[in-house]
Amino acid sequence: MINSPPDFPRGVVTSQQLDSTDRRILLALDEDPRAPIMVLAQRLSLARGTVQSRIERMTASGVLREHSTRVRPEGLGRGVMAEVSAELDQSRINDAVAALRGIPEVLECLAPAGDTDLLIRVVATSPDDLYRVSEEIRLCPGIRRTSTRMILRTVIPYRTTALLA
């Protein structure tokens, strides 16, 4: 069993629990994530306190992603993106996850169903740097084998707007 990180969202609000006001706020934030509370309130014709409390509730419940996810890796000199599949020694999964957290180029790590134990999204500065990152992952305790696939282009970026309609 993977121990969840301390900031893992617990009790995420589901779409059935989001009312029309929540959805309007989320759509406005999706359009302009840096909009101040007061601007959102004016744009949506809502009280500032309503917008503030709902954003706080959605943040606390895990509906809103962390602000750092808005940073584009290529803006930090890491324009090479890849997916690394890892096969694990199941008894050392927590060791592997702890080691992966220590690799700055690991953007996210997922535990999918199927043959892959962990699916790791990484970035690098170049193909040679990607080799280094892949080797660092392969050498993590508990990881038996890896397979790396370089991503050539993002054709549909991360999106949620259509889910709010």
PDB file of N, CA, C and O in Angstrom, residues 53-106:
ATOM      1  N   SER A  53     -14.848  32.477   0.559  1.00  0.00           N
ATOM      2  CA  SER A  53     -15.148  31.270   1.334  1.00  0.00           C
ATOM      3  C   SER A  53     -15.259  30.037   0.443  1.00  0.00           C
ATOM      4  O   SER A  53     -14.828  28.950   0.810  1.00  0.00           O
ATOM      5  N   ARG A  54     -15.822  30.211  -0.743  1.00  0.00           N
ATOM      6  CA  ARG A  54     -15.957  29.060  -1.647  1.00  0.00           C
ATOM      7  C   ARG A  54     -14.597  28.618  -2.186  1.00  0.00           C
ATOM      8  O   ARG A  54     -14.337  27.426  -2.299  1.00  0.00           O
ATOM      9  N   ILE A  55     -13.735  29.573  -2.512  1.00  0.00           N
ATOM     10  CA  ILE A  55     -12.388  29.209  -2.970  1.00  0.00           C
ATOM     11  C   ILE A  55     -11.629  28.509  -1.843  1.00  0.00           C
ATOM     12  O   ILE A  55     -10.953  27.505  -2.069  1.00  0.00           O
ATOM     13  N   GLU A  56     -11.752  29.023  -0.622  1.00  0.00           N
ATOM     14  CA  GLU A  56     -11.093  28.376   0.518  1.00  0.00           C
ATOM     15  C   GLU A  56     -11.613  26.956   0.715  1.00  0.00           C
ATOM     16  O   GLU A  56     -10.839  26.031   0.953  1.00  0.00           O
ATOM     17  N   ARG A  57     -12.941  26.776   0.607  1.00  0.00           N
ATOM     18  CA  ARG A  57     -13.521  25.438   0.762  1.00  0.00           C
ATOM     19  C   ARG A  57     -13.029  24.495  -0.341  1.00  0.00           C
ATOM     20  O   ARG A  57     -12.643  23.356  -0.078  1.00  0.00           O
ATOM     21  N   MET A  58     -13.011  24.988  -1.587  1.00  0.00           N
ATOM     22  CA  MET A  58     -12.584  24.136  -2.696  1.00  0.00           C
ATOM     23  C   MET A  58     -11.084  23.847  -2.633  1.00  0.00           C
ATOM     24  O   MET A  58     -10.647  22.770  -3.032  1.00  0.00           O
ATOM     25  N   THR A  59     -10.313  24.772  -2.105  1.00  0.00           N
ATOM     26  CA  THR A  59      -8.885  24.534  -1.926  1.00  0.00           C
ATOM     27  C   THR A  59      -8.665  23.489  -0.843  1.00  0.00           C
ATOM     28  O   THR A  59      -7.917  22.528  -1.027  1.00  0.00           O
ATOM     29  N   ALA A  60      -9.320  23.655   0.286  1.00  0.00           N
ATOM     30  CA  ALA A  60      -9.166  22.726   1.413  1.00  0.00           C
ATOM     31  C   ALA A  60      -9.624  21.313   1.053  1.00  0.00           C
ATOM     32  O   ALA A  60      -9.058  20.328   1.527  1.00  0.00           O
ATOM     33  N   SER A  61     -10.640  21.215   0.214  1.00  0.00           N
ATOM     34  CA  SER A  61     -11.179  19.899  -0.125  1.00  0.00           C
ATOM     35  C   SER A  61     -10.429  19.228  -1.273  1.00  0.00           C
ATOM     36  O   SER A  61     -10.685  18.073  -1.587  1.00  0.00           O
ATOM     37  N   GLY A  62      -9.520  19.950  -1.939  1.00  0.00           N
ATOM     38  CA  GLY A  62      -8.726  19.361  -3.003  1.00  0.00           C
ATOM     39  C   GLY A  62      -9.275  19.573  -4.406  1.00  0.00           C
ATOM     40  O   GLY A  62      -8.749  19.016  -5.358  1.00  0.00           O
ATOM     41  N   VAL A  63     -10.333  20.357  -4.567  1.00  0.00           N
ATOM     42  CA  VAL A  63     -10.880  20.626  -5.901  1.00  0.00           C
ATOM     43  C   VAL A  63      -9.868  21.412  -6.726  1.00  0.00           C
ATOM     44  O   VAL A  63      -9.670  21.141  -7.909  1.00  0.00           O
ATOM     45  N   LEU A  64      -9.222  22.399  -6.115  1.00  0.00           N
ATOM     46  CA  LEU A  64      -8.251  23.235  -6.828  1.00  0.00           C
ATOM     47  C   LEU A  64      -6.857  22.638  -6.694  1.00  0.00           C
ATOM     48  O   LEU A  64      -6.452  22.225  -5.607  1.00  0.00           O
ATOM     49  N   ARG A  65      -6.131  22.612  -7.786  1.00  0.00           N
ATOM     50  CA  ARG A  65      -4.762  22.113  -7.784  1.00  0.00           C
ATOM     51  C   ARG A  65      -3.844  23.140  -7.146  1.00  0.00           C
ATOM     52  O   ARG A  65      -4.165  24.321  -7.069  1.00  0.00           O
ATOM     53  N   GLU A  66      -2.679  22.681  -6.744  1.00  0.00           N
ATOM     54  CA  GLU A  66      -1.683  23.575  -6.167  1.00  0.00           C
ATOM     55  C   GLU A  66      -1.274  24.626  -7.196  1.00  0.00           C
ATOM     56  O   GLU A  66      -1.222  24.359  -8.382  1.00  0.00           O
ATOM     57  N   HIS A  67      -0.975  25.817  -6.719  1.00  0.00           N
ATOM     58  CA  HIS A  67      -0.599  26.919  -7.611  1.00  0.00           C
ATOM     59  C   HIS A  67       0.643  26.611  -8.442  1.00  0.00           C
ATOM     60  O   HIS A  67       0.771  27.076  -9.557  1.00  0.00           O
ATOM     61  N   SER A  68       1.565  25.812  -7.924  1.00  0.00           N
ATOM     62  CA  SER A  68       2.802  25.539  -8.641  1.00  0.00           C
ATOM     63  C   SER A  68       2.571  24.761  -9.928  1.00  0.00           C
ATOM     64  O   SER A  68       3.439  24.729 -10.781  1.00  0.00           O
ATOM     65  N   THR A  69       1.411  24.141 -10.103  1.00  0.00           N
ATOM     66  CA  THR A  69       1.157  23.395 -11.333  1.00  0.00           C
ATOM     67  C   THR A  69       1.011  24.314 -12.531  1.00  0.00           C
ATOM     68  O   THR A  69       0.972  23.853 -13.658  1.00  0.00           O
ATOM     69  N   ARG A  70       0.935  25.616 -12.293  1.00  0.00           N
ATOM     70  CA  ARG A  70       0.801  26.562 -13.397  1.00  0.00           C
ATOM     71  C   ARG A  70       2.147  26.897 -14.042  1.00  0.00           C
ATOM     72  O   ARG A  70       2.190  27.524 -15.079  1.00  0.00           O
ATOM     73  N   VAL A  71       3.246  26.518 -13.433  1.00  0.00           N
ATOM     74  CA  VAL A  71       4.571  26.799 -13.968  1.00  0.00           C
ATOM     75  C   VAL A  71       4.843  25.817 -15.110  1.00  0.00           C
ATOM     76  O   VAL A  71       4.705  24.609 -14.950  1.00  0.00           O
ATOM     77  N   ARG A  72       5.209  26.357 -16.261  1.00  0.00           N
ATOM     78  CA  ARG A  72       5.522  25.502 -17.404  1.00  0.00           C
ATOM     79  C   ARG A  72       6.977  25.072 -17.309  1.00  0.00           C
ATOM     80  O   ARG A  72       7.868  25.920 -17.220  1.00  0.00           O
ATOM     81  N   PRO A  73       7.249  23.765 -17.334  1.00  0.00           N
ATOM     82  CA  PRO A  73       8.627  23.277 -17.205  1.00  0.00           C
ATOM     83  C   PRO A  73       9.581  23.870 -18.234  1.00  0.00           C
ATOM     84  O   PRO A  73      10.737  24.152 -17.930  1.00  0.00           O
ATOM     85  N   GLU A  74       9.088  24.109 -19.461  1.00  0.00           N
ATOM     86  CA  GLU A  74       9.985  24.676 -20.482  1.00  0.00           C
ATOM     87  C   GLU A  74      10.421  26.093 -20.112  1.00  0.00           C
ATOM     88  O   GLU A  74      11.486  26.550 -20.518  1.00  0.00           O
ATOM     89  N   GLY A  75       9.616  26.772 -19.319  1.00  0.00           N
ATOM     90  CA  GLY A  75       9.996  28.089 -18.815  1.00  0.00           C
ATOM     91  C   GLY A  75      11.123  28.008 -17.797  1.00  0.00           C
ATOM     92  O   GLY A  75      11.766  29.007 -17.492  1.00  0.00           O
ATOM     93  N   LEU A  76      11.365  26.812 -17.280  1.00  0.00           N
ATOM     94  CA  LEU A  76      12.459  26.581 -16.332  1.00  0.00           C
ATOM     95  C   LEU A  76      13.619  25.855 -16.994  1.00  0.00           C
ATOM     96  O   LEU A  76      14.480  25.288 -16.323  1.00  0.00           O
ATOM     97  N   GLY A  77      13.626  25.864 -18.345  1.00  0.00           N
ATOM     98  CA  GLY A  77      14.722  25.233 -19.078  1.00  0.00           C
ATOM     99  C   GLY A  77      14.589  23.734 -19.211  1.00  0.00           C
ATOM    100  O   GLY A  77      15.546  23.050 -19.557  1.00  0.00           O
ATOM    101  N   ARG A  78      13.407  23.200 -18.951  1.00  0.00           N
ATOM    102  CA  ARG A  78      13.192  21.746 -19.039  1.00  0.00           C
ATOM    103  C   ARG A  78      12.111  21.452 -20.077  1.00  0.00           C
ATOM    104  O   ARG A  78      10.986  21.132 -19.739  1.00  0.00           O
ATOM    105  N   GLY A  79      12.508  21.538 -21.345  1.00  0.00           N
ATOM    106  CA  GLY A  79      11.565  21.384 -22.448  1.00  0.00           C
ATOM    107  C   GLY A  79      11.375  19.963 -22.935  1.00  0.00           C
ATOM    108  O   GLY A  79      10.579  19.720 -23.830  1.00  0.00           O
ATOM    109  N   VAL A  80      12.109  19.019 -22.378  1.00  0.00           N
ATOM    110  CA  VAL A  80      11.949  17.610 -22.758  1.00  0.00           C
ATOM    111  C   VAL A  80      11.071  16.947 -21.708  1.00  0.00           C
ATOM    112  O   VAL A  80      11.355  17.006 -20.515  1.00  0.00           O
ATOM    113  N   MET A  81       9.971  16.328 -22.181  1.00  0.00           N
ATOM    114  CA  MET A  81       9.053  15.661 -21.265  1.00  0.00           C
ATOM    115  C   MET A  81       9.000  14.180 -21.621  1.00  0.00           C
ATOM    116  O   MET A  81       9.108  13.814 -22.793  1.00  0.00           O
ATOM    117  N   ALA A  82       8.831  13.347 -20.594  1.00  0.00           N
ATOM    118  CA  ALA A  82       8.760  11.901 -20.829  1.00  0.00           C
ATOM    119  C   ALA A  82       7.881  11.244 -19.783  1.00  0.00           C
ATOM    120  O   ALA A  82       7.549  11.834 -18.755  1.00  0.00           O
ATOM    121  N   GLU A  83       7.542  10.014 -20.093  1.00  0.00           N
ATOM    122  CA  GLU A  83       6.787   9.156 -19.195  1.00  0.00           C
ATOM    123  C   GLU A  83       7.679   7.966 -18.880  1.00  0.00           C
ATOM    124  O   GLU A  83       8.200   7.328 -19.800  1.00  0.00           O
ATOM    125  N   VAL A  84       7.874   7.682 -17.619  1.00  0.00           N
ATOM    126  CA  VAL A  84       8.682   6.539 -17.217  1.00  0.00           C
ATOM    127  C   VAL A  84       7.763   5.548 -16.520  1.00  0.00           C
ATOM    128  O   VAL A  84       7.098   5.887 -15.547  1.00  0.00           O
ATOM    129  N   SER A  85       7.715   4.325 -17.046  1.00  0.00           N
ATOM    130  CA  SER A  85       6.969   3.248 -16.406  1.00  0.00           C
ATOM    131  C   SER A  85       7.952   2.477 -15.536  1.00  0.00           C
ATOM    132  O   SER A  85       9.061   2.170 -15.981  1.00  0.00           O
ATOM    133  N   ALA A  86       7.539   2.168 -14.317  1.00  0.00           N
ATOM    134  CA  ALA A  86       8.431   1.462 -13.405  1.00  0.00           C
ATOM    135  C   ALA A  86       7.782   0.195 -12.881  1.00  0.00           C
ATOM    136  O   ALA A  86       6.610   0.191 -12.515  1.00  0.00           O
ATOM    137  N   GLU A  87       8.579  -0.862 -12.858  1.00  0.00           N
ATOM    138  CA  GLU A  87       8.177  -2.121 -12.232  1.00  0.00           C
ATOM    139  C   GLU A  87       8.857  -2.158 -10.873  1.00  0.00           C
ATOM    140  O   GLU A  87      10.048  -1.855 -10.757  1.00  0.00           O
ATOM    141  N   LEU A  88       8.096  -2.511  -9.836  1.00  0.00           N
ATOM    142  CA  LEU A  88       8.589  -2.431  -8.470  1.00  0.00           C
ATOM    143  C   LEU A  88       8.719  -3.779  -7.789  1.00  0.00           C
ATOM    144  O   LEU A  88       8.019  -4.733  -8.124  1.00  0.00           O
ATOM    145  N   ASP A  89       9.574  -3.807  -6.780  1.00  0.00           N
ATOM    146  CA  ASP A  89       9.545  -4.848  -5.755  1.00  0.00           C
ATOM    147  C   ASP A  89       8.435  -4.373  -4.823  1.00  0.00           C
ATOM    148  O   ASP A  89       8.604  -3.371  -4.116  1.00  0.00           O
ATOM    149  N   GLN A  90       7.289  -5.041  -4.847  1.00  0.00           N
ATOM    150  CA  GLN A  90       6.097  -4.568  -4.142  1.00  0.00           C
ATOM    151  C   GLN A  90       6.333  -4.331  -2.647  1.00  0.00           C
ATOM    152  O   GLN A  90       5.691  -3.476  -2.053  1.00  0.00           O
ATOM    153  N   SER A  91       7.263  -5.035  -2.053  1.00  0.00           N
ATOM    154  CA  SER A  91       7.518  -4.842  -0.623  1.00  0.00           C
ATOM    155  C   SER A  91       8.278  -3.545  -0.338  1.00  0.00           C
ATOM    156  O   SER A  91       8.393  -3.138   0.815  1.00  0.00           O
ATOM    157  N   ARG A  92       8.783  -2.884  -1.377  1.00  0.00           N
ATOM    158  CA  ARG A  92       9.569  -1.656  -1.184  1.00  0.00           C
ATOM    159  C   ARG A  92       8.937  -0.443  -1.859  1.00  0.00           C
ATOM    160  O   ARG A  92       9.607   0.535  -2.150  1.00  0.00           O
ATOM    161  N   ILE A  93       7.651  -0.511  -2.079  1.00  0.00           N
ATOM    162  CA  ILE A  93       6.977   0.572  -2.800  1.00  0.00           C
ATOM    163  C   ILE A  93       7.116   1.913  -2.085  1.00  0.00           C
ATOM    164  O   ILE A  93       7.347   2.937  -2.714  1.00  0.00           O
ATOM    165  N   ASN A  94       7.017   1.924  -0.759  1.00  0.00           N
ATOM    166  CA  ASN A  94       7.143   3.189  -0.024  1.00  0.00           C
ATOM    167  C   ASN A  94       8.552   3.764  -0.141  1.00  0.00           C
ATOM    168  O   ASN A  94       8.716   4.983  -0.223  1.00  0.00           O
ATOM    169  N   ASP A  95       9.564   2.891  -0.178  1.00  0.00           N
ATOM    170  CA  ASP A  95      10.948   3.354  -0.366  1.00  0.00           C
ATOM    171  C   ASP A  95      11.099   4.002  -1.744  1.00  0.00           C
ATOM    172  O   ASP A  95      11.739   5.047  -1.889  1.00  0.00           O
ATOM    173  N   ALA A  96      10.511   3.357  -2.758  1.00  0.00           N
ATOM    174  CA  ALA A  96      10.606   3.887  -4.122  1.00  0.00           C
ATOM    175  C   ALA A  96       9.928   5.247  -4.220  1.00  0.00           C
ATOM    176  O   ALA A  96      10.495   6.195  -4.769  1.00  0.00           O
ATOM    177  N   VAL A  97       8.729   5.353  -3.671  1.00  0.00           N
ATOM    178  CA  VAL A  97       7.994   6.620  -3.739  1.00  0.00           C
ATOM    179  C   VAL A  97       8.743   7.717  -2.989  1.00  0.00           C
ATOM    180  O   VAL A  97       8.847   8.850  -3.466  1.00  0.00           O
ATOM    181  N   ALA A  98       9.303   7.385  -1.838  1.00  0.00           N
ATOM    182  CA  ALA A  98      10.070   8.382  -1.069  1.00  0.00           C
ATOM    183  C   ALA A  98      11.279   8.859  -1.871  1.00  0.00           C
ATOM    184  O   ALA A  98      11.582  10.059  -1.909  1.00  0.00           O
ATOM    185  N   ALA A  99      11.965   7.948  -2.544  1.00  0.00           N
ATOM    186  CA  ALA A  99      13.133   8.325  -3.351  1.00  0.00           C
ATOM    187  C   ALA A  99      12.714   9.166  -4.550  1.00  0.00           C
ATOM    188  O   ALA A  99      13.386  10.147  -4.898  1.00  0.00           O
ATOM    189  N   LEU A 100      11.604   8.816  -5.174  1.00  0.00           N
ATOM    190  CA  LEU A 100      11.122   9.585  -6.334  1.00  0.00           C
ATOM    191  C   LEU A 100      10.772  11.008  -5.940  1.00  0.00           C
ATOM    192  O   LEU A 100      10.986  11.943  -6.715  1.00  0.00           O
ATOM    193  N   ARG A 101      10.246  11.190  -4.727  1.00  0.00           N
ATOM    194  CA  ARG A 101       9.931  12.549  -4.258  1.00  0.00           C
ATOM    195  C   ARG A 101      11.185  13.421  -4.184  1.00  0.00           C
ATOM    196  O   ARG A 101      11.091  14.642  -4.269  1.00  0.00           O
ATOM    197  N   GLY A 102      12.332  12.810  -4.047  1.00  0.00           N
ATOM    198  CA  GLY A 102      13.581  13.551  -3.955  1.00  0.00           C
ATOM    199  C   GLY A 102      14.185  13.933  -5.298  1.00  0.00           C
ATOM    200  O   GLY A 102      15.213  14.606  -5.349  1.00  0.00           O
ATOM    201  N   ILE A 103      13.567  13.521  -6.390  1.00  0.00           N
ATOM    202  CA  ILE A 103      14.073  13.841  -7.731  1.00  0.00           C
ATOM    203  C   ILE A 103      13.273  15.031  -8.255  1.00  0.00           C
ATOM    204  O   ILE A 103      12.085  14.904  -8.543  1.00  0.00           O
ATOM    205  N   PRO A 104      13.902  16.206  -8.380  1.00  0.00           N
ATOM    206  CA  PRO A 104      13.163  17.410  -8.768  1.00  0.00           C
ATOM    207  C   PRO A 104      12.478  17.311 -10.124  1.00  0.00           C
ATOM    208  O   PRO A 104      11.437  17.939 -10.338  1.00  0.00           O
ATOM    209  N   GLU A 105      13.019  16.535 -11.031  1.00  0.00           N
ATOM    210  CA  GLU A 105      12.455  16.434 -12.381  1.00  0.00           C
ATOM    211  C   GLU A 105      11.188  15.578 -12.442  1.00  0.00           C
ATOM    212  O   GLU A 105      10.524  15.535 -13.473  1.00  0.00           O
ATOM    213  N   VAL A 106      10.852  14.897 -11.354  1.00  0.00           N
ATOM    214  CA  VAL A 106       9.615  14.105 -11.303  1.00  0.00           C
ATOM    215  C   VAL A 106       8.458  15.067 -11.037  1.00  0.00           C
ATOM    216  O   VAL A 106       8.358  15.664  -9.975  1.00  0.00           O
TER     217      VAL A 106
END
